[in-house]
Coordinates of C-alpha atoms in Angstrom, one line a residue:
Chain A
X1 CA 23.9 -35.3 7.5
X2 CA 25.7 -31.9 6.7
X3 CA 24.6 -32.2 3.1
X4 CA 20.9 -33.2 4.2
X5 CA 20.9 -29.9 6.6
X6 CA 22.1 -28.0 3.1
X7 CA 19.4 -29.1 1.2
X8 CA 16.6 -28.4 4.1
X9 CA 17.5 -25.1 4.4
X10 CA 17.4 -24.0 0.5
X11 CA 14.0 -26.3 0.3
X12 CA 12.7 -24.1 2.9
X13 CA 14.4 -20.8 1.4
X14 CA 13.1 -21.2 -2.6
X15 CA 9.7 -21.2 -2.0
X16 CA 10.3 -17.6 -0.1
X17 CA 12.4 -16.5 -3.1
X18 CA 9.7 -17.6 -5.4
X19 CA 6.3 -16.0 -3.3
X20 CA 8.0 -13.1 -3.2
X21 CA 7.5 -13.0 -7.2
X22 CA 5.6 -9.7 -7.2
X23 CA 7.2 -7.7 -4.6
X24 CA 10.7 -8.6 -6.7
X25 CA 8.9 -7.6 -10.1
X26 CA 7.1 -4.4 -9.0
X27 CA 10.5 -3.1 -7.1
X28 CA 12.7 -3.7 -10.2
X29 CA 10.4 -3.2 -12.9
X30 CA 7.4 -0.5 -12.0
X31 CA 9.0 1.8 -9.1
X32 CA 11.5 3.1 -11.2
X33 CA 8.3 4.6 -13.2
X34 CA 7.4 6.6 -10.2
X35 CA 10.7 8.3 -10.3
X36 CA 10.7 11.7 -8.8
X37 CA 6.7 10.9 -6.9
X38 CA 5.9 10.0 -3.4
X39 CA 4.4 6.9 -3.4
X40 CA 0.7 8.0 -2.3
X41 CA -1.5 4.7 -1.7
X42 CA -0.7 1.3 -0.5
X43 CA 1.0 -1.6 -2.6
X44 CA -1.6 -2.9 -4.6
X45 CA 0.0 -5.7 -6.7
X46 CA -1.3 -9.3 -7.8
X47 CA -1.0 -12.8 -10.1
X48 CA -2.7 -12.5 -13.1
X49 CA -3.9 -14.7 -15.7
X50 CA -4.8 -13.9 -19.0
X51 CA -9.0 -12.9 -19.0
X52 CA -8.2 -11.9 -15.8
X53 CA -9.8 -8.7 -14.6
X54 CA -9.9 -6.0 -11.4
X55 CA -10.8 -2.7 -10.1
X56 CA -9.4 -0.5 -8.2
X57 CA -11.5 2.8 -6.4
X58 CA -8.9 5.6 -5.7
X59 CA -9.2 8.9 -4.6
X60 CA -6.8 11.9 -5.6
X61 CA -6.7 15.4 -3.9
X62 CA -6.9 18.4 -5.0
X63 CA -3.5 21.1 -5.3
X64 CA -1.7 17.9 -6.6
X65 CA 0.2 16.4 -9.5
X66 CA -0.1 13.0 -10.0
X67 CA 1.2 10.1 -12.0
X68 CA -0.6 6.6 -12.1
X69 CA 1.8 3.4 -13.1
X70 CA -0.4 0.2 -14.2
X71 CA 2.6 -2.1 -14.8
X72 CA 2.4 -5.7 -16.3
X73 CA 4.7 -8.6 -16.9
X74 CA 5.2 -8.8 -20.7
X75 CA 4.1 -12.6 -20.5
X76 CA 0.4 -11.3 -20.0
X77 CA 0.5 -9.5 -23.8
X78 CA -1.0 -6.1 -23.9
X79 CA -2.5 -5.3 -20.6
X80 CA -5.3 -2.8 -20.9
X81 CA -6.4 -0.1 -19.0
X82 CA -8.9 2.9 -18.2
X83 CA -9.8 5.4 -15.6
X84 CA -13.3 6.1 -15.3
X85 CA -14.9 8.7 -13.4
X86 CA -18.1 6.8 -11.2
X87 CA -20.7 7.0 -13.5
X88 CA -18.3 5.1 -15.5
X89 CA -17.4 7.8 -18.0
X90 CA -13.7 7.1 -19.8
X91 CA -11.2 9.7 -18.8
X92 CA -8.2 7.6 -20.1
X93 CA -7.0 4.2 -21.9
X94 CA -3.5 3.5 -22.1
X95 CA -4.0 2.2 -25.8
X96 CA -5.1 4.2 -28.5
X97 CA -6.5 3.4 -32.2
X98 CA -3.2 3.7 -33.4
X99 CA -1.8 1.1 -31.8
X100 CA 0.5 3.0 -29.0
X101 CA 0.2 2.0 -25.3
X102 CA 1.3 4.0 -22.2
X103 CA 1.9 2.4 -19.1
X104 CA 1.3 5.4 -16.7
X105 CA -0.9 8.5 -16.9
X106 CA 0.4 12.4 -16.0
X107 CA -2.6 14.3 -14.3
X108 CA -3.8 17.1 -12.1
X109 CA -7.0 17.3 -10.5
X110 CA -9.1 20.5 -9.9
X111 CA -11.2 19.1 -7.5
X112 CA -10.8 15.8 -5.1
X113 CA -12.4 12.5 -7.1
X114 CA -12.7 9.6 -6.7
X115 CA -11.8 7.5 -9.8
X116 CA -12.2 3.9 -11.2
X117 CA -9.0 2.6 -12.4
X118 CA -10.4 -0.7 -14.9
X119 CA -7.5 -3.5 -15.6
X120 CA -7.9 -5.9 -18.1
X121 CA -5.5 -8.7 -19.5
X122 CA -6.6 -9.7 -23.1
X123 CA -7.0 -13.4 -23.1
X124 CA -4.4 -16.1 -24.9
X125 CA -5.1 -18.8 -27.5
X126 CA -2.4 -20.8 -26.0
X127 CA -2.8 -24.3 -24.3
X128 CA -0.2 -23.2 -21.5
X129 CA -1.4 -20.8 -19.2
X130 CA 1.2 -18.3 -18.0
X131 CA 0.5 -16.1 -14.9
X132 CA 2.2 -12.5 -14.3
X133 CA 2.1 -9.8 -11.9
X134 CA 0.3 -6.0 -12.5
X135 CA 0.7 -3.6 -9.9
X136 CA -0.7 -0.6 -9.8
X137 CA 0.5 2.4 -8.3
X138 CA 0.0 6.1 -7.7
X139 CA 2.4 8.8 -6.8
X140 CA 2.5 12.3 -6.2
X141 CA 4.3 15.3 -6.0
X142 CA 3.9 19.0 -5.0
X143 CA 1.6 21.4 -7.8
Chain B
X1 CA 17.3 -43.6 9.2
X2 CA 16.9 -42.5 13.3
X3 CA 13.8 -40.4 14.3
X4 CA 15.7 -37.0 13.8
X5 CA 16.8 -37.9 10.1
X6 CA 13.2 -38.9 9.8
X7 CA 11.9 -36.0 10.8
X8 CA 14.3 -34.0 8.6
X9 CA 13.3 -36.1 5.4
X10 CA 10.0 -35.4 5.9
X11 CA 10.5 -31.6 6.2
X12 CA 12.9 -31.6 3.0
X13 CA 10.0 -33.3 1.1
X14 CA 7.7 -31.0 2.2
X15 CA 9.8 -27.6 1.0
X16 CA 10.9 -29.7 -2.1
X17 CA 7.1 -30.0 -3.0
X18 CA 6.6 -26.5 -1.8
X19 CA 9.2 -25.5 -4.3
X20 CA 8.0 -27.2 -7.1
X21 CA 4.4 -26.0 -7.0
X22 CA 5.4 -22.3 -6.2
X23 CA 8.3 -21.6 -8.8
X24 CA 7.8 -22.1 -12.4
X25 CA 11.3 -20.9 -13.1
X26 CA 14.3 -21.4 -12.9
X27 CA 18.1 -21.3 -14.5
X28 CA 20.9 -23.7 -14.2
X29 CA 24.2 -21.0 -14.6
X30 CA 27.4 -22.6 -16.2
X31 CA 28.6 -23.7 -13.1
X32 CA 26.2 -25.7 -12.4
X33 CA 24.2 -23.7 -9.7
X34 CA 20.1 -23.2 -10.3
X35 CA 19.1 -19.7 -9.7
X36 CA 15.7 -18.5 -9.3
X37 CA 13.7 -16.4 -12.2
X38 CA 12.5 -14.1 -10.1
X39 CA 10.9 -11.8 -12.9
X40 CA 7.0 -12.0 -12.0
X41 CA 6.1 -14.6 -14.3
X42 CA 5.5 -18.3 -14.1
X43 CA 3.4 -21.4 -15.3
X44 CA 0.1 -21.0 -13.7
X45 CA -1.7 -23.6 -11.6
X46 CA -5.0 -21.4 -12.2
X47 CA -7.6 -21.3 -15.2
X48 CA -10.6 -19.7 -13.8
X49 CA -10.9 -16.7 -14.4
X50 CA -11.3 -14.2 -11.6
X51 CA -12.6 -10.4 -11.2
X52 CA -10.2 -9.0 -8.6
X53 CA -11.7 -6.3 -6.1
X54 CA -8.4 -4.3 -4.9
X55 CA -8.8 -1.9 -2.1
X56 CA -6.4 0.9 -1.5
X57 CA -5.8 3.7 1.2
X58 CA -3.6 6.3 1.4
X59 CA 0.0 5.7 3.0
X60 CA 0.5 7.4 6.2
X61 CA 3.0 9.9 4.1
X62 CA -0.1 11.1 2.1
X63 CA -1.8 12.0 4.9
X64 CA 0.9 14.0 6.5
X65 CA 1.4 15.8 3.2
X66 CA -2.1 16.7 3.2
X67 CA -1.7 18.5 6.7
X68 CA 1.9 20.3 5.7
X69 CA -0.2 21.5 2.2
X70 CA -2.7 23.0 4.5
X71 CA -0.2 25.7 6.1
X72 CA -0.1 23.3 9.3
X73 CA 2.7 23.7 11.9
X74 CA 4.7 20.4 13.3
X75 CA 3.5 19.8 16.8
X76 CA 5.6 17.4 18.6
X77 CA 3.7 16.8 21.6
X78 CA 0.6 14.7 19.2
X79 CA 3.1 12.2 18.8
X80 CA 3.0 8.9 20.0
X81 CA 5.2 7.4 23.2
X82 CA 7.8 5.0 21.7
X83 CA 8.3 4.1 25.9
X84 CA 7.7 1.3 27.0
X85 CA 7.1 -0.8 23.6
X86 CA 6.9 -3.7 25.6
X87 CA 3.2 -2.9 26.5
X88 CA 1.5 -3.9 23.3
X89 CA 1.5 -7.6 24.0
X90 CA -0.5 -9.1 21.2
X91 CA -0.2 -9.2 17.6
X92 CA -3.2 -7.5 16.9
X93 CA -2.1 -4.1 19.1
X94 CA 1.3 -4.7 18.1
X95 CA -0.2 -4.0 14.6
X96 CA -2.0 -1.2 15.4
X97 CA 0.9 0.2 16.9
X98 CA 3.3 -0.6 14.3
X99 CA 0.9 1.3 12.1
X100 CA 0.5 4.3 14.3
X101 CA 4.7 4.4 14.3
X102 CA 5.1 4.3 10.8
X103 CA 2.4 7.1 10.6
X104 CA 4.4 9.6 12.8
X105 CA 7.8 8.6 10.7
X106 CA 5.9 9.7 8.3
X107 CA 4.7 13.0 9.8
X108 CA 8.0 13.9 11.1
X109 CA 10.0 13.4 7.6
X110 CA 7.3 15.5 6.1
X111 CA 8.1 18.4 8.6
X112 CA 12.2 18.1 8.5
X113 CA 12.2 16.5 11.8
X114 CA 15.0 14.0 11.4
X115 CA 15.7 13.3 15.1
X116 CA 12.3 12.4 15.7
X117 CA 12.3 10.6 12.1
X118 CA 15.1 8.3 13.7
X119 CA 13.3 7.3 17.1
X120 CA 9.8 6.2 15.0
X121 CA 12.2 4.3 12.2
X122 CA 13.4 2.6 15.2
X123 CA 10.6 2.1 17.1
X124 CA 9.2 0.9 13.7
X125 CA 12.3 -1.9 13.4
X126 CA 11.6 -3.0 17.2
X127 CA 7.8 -3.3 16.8
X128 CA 8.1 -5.4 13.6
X129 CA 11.3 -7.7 15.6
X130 CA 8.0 -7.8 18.4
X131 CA 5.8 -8.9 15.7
X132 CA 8.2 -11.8 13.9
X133 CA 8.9 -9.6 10.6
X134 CA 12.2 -8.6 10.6
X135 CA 12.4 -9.4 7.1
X136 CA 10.0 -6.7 6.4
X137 CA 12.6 -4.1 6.4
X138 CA 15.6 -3.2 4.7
X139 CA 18.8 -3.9 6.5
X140 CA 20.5 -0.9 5.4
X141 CA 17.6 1.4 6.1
X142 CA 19.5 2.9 8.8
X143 CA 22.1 3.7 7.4
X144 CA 20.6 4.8 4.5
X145 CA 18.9 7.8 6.5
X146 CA 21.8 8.5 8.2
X147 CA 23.6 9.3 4.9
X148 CA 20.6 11.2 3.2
X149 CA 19.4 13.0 6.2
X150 CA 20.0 16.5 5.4
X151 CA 18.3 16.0 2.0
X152 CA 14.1 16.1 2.6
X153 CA 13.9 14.0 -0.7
X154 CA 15.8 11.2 -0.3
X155 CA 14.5 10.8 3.3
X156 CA 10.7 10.9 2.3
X157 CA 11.4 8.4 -0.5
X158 CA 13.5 6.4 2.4
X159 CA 10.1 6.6 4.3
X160 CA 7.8 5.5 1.5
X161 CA 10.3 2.7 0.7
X162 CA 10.0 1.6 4.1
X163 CA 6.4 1.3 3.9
X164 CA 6.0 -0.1 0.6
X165 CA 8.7 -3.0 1.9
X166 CA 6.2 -4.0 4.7
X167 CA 3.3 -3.8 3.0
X168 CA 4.5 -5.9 0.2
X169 CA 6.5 -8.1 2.4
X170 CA 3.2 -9.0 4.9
X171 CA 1.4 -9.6 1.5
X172 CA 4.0 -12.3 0.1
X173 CA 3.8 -14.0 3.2
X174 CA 0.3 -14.2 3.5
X175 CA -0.1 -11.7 6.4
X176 CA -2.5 -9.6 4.8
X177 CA -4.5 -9.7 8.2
X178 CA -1.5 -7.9 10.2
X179 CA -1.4 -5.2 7.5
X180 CA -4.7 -4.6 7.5
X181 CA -4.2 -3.7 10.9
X182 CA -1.2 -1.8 10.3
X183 CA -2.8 0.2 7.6
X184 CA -5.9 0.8 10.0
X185 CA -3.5 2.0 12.8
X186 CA -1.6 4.1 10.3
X187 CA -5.1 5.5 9.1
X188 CA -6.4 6.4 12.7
X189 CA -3.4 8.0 13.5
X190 CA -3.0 10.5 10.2
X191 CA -6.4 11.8 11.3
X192 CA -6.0 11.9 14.3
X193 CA -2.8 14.3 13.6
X194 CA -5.0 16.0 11.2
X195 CA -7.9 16.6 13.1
X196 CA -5.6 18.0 16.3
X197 CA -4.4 20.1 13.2
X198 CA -7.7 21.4 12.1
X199 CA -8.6 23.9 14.7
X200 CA -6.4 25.9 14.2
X201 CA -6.1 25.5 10.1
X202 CA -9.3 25.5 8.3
X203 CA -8.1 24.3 5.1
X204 CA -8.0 20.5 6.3
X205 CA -11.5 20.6 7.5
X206 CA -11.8 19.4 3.6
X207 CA -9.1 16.7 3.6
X208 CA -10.8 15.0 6.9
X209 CA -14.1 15.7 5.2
X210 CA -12.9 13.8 2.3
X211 CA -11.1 10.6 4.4
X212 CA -14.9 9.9 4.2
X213 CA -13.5 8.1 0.6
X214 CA -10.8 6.4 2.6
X215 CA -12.7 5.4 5.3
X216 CA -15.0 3.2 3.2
X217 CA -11.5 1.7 1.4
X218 CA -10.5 0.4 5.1
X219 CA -14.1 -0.8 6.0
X220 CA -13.7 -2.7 2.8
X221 CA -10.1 -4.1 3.1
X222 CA -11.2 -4.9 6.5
X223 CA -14.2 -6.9 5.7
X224 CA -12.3 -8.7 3.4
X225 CA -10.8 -10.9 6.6
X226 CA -14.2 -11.6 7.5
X227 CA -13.0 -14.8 8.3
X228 CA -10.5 -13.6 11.1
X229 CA -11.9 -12.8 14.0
X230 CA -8.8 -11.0 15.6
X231 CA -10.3 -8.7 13.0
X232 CA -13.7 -8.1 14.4
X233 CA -13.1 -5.7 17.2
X234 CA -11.1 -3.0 14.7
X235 CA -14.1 -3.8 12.1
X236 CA -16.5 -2.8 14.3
X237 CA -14.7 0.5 15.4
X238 CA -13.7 1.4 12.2
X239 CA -17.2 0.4 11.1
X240 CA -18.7 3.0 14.0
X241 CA -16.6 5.9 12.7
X242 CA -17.6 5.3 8.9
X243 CA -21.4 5.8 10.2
X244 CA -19.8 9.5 11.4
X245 CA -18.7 9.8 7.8
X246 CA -22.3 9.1 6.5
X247 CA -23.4 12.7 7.8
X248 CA -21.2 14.3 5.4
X249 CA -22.7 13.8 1.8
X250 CA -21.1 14.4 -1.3
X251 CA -21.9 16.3 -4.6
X252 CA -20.5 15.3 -7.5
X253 CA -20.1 17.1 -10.6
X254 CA -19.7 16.0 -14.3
X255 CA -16.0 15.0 -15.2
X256 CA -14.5 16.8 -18.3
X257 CA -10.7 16.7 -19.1
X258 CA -8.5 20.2 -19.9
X259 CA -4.9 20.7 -20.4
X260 CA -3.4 23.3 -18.8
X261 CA -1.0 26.2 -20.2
X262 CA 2.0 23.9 -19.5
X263 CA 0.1 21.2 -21.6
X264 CA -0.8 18.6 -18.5
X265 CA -4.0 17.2 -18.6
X266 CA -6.1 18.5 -16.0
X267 CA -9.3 16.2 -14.7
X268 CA -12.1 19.0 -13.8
X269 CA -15.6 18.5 -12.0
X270 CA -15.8 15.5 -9.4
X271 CA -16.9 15.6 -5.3
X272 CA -17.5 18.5 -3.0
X273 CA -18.0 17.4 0.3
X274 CA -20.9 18.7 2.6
X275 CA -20.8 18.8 6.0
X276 CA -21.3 20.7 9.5
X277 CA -18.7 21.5 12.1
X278 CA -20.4 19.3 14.2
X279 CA -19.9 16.8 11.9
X280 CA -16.4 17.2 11.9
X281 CA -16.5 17.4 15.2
X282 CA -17.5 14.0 15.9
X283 CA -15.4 12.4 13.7
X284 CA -12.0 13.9 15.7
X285 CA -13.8 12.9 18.9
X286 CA -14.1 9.5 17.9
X287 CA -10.8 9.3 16.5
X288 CA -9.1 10.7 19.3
X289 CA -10.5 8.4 21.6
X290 CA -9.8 5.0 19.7
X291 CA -6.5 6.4 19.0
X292 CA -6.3 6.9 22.8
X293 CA -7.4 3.6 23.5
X294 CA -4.5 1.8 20.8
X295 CA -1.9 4.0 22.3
X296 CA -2.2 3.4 26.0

């Protein structure tokens, strides 16, 4: 009966260590790359599958220096993304024609905007679909 | 088998299935013991793709920082009454009030104010033991400030941890409905503290001008729970003060990208908000009196 108690509680307890996937990823993995900013929006973070897409409206003030973290479980490949201002014109892709790729982007704004932050995984050949977690944060920190 | 070993089997097989269908990975260690994988990657159970919709708005420490940017002066007496916690009874005011807490840690930190830092970090801890979520904070968050609290760093990033732990911690566990609420009451109550602020400082009428943005984001995130109806009261207010933020308008100019003298790319043009004191006016009113309403 001890043993039976034993096993209840960890069946109950794994499937709370395992939902708690991205929170886990994102706190390990992607805060570390805000270093040195003050987390600025709420936690935006999700399970991705490759074709997968989202958006993401955000709004940065003026007087401020910001730095924008799009950070993606290796699993998903190459993870691309862009900020667009809203009429949809590019401001910046985290891969270039050359082949590099940046996971976070170093601004300031002039002026407050509102911005479109676009996240794309690529899609995968493969028969066995993984899924992996992007967050996406913003941080800031005084001009 | 009795009834109680019954009921116990049945309850194991139902977390054993839970397991199996929510974790992909896993290790078995040399001794024998399976760990969890916990590295933000499994086998999925999807293949549809989906276009996700996120919704963001600012953390109650953005706000704040907004106001101390402005030239603003810490006043104590906007603050919330950690008293008599008991009286928020229900979940959904519990929320709200767990939101407008976490908004005046926020404030406080920003300012230096460690004492008053302390009494909203605890009446943060008691409001989310009220609400069932423990689990949502840090167990050594405490001590933590305790150590760090002569150093204005270490204590706002304390505060933003402590936010970003709830608000990731009500997502895993599917309680996206209390943060909404949350967020909403941490919302109401940085503009609230920003529009008592504004009368006397000028350069914030801008920043609550521009929560116009932010406004919408909530109305969104909110209206994303249509299908909660312990949502619909705080959709319908926050839906009433968005149709204040219609009178302001906004003009945007063409986006071009500079760098700087120190070589950091600067993102020139975007929105100039328009609007009348009045405007303004009536946007504080109406804040102050749902914030009144939450708070009593």
């Amino acid at each position: 009966m001890k043993s039976l108690k034993t096993l209840l509680i960890l069946a109950i307890l794994l499937p709370l260590a395992a939902s708690s996937q991205c929170r886990s990823f994102t706190k390990k993995r992607c805060m570390p790359q805000l270093d040195g900013y003050e987390q600025n929006d709420s936690y935006n973070s999700a399970v991705f599958i490759p074709g997968d897409e989202a958006e993401l409206l955000l709004t940065f003030y003026e007087g401020k220096d910001y730095r924008l973290v799009v950070c993606s479980h290796p699993i998903l490949g190459q993870v691309q993304w862009e900020l667009l201002d809203t009429s949809q014109k590019s401001i910046f892709k985290n891969t270039s024609d050359d082949g590099t790729k940046s996971d976070s982007f170093d601004f300031k704004v002039s002026n407050t905007q509102q911005l479109v932050l676009r996240v794309k995984v690529p899609k995968s050949e493969s028969t066995l679909i993984h899924e992996g977690c992007v967050s996406i944060m913003s941080g800031t920190k005084d001009m | 088998m009795n009834i109680t070993q019954k009921g116990l089997f049945s309850l194991l097989l139902v977390g054993f299935v839970g397991f199996m269908s929510s974790c992909g990975d896993s290790e078995v260690k040399s001794d024998g013991s399976e760990v969890v994988v916990d590295d933000g990657a499994k086998e999925s159970s999807r293949s549809e793709n989906v276009k996700l919709i996120l919704h963001t708005v600012p953390t109650p420490m953005s706000t704040a920082s907004l106001i101390k940017d402005a030239g603003a002066d810490f006043d104590a007496e906007l603050l919330s009454s950690t008293e008599n916690i008991g009286r928020f009874h229900s979940a959904v005011s519990q929320s709200l009030a767990l939101g407008i807490f976490g908004a005046d840690l926020s404030y406080s930190s920003m300012f230096d104010k460690e004492a008053e830092a302390i009494v909203y970090l605890s009446a943060t801890q008691k409001m989310c033991a009220n609400l069932g979520i423990e689990g949502a904070l840090d167990n050594d968050v405490f001590a933590r400030m305790n150590t760090n609290k002569e150093n204005r760093d270490s204590v706002l990033a304390i505060v933003s941890d402590t936010y970003y732990s709830m608000d990731s911690y009500l997502k895993d566990i599917g309680r996206e409905d209390l943060l909404s609420l949350i967020i909403a009451g941490g919302w109401i109550e940085g503009l609230y503290l920003a529009g008592n602020h504004y009368k006397s400082n000028s350069g914030l009428a801008d920043r609550i001008a521009e929560q116009k943005f932010s406004a919408k984001s909530l109305l969104s995130l909110m209206e994303s729970y249509s299908d909660a109806p312990h949502l619909n009261d705080m959709r319908e207010k926050i839906g009433a003060i968005n149709k204040l933020f219609d009178k302001i308008t906004v003009e945007q100019a063409q986006t071009t990208t500079t760098k700087d003298a120190s070589g950091a790319v600067v993102i020139e043009g975007g929105s100039t908000v328009k609007y009348s004191p009045a405007d303004l006016d009536a946007i504080v009113a109406a804040v102050n009196e749902l914030r009144a309403e939450i708070v009593k």
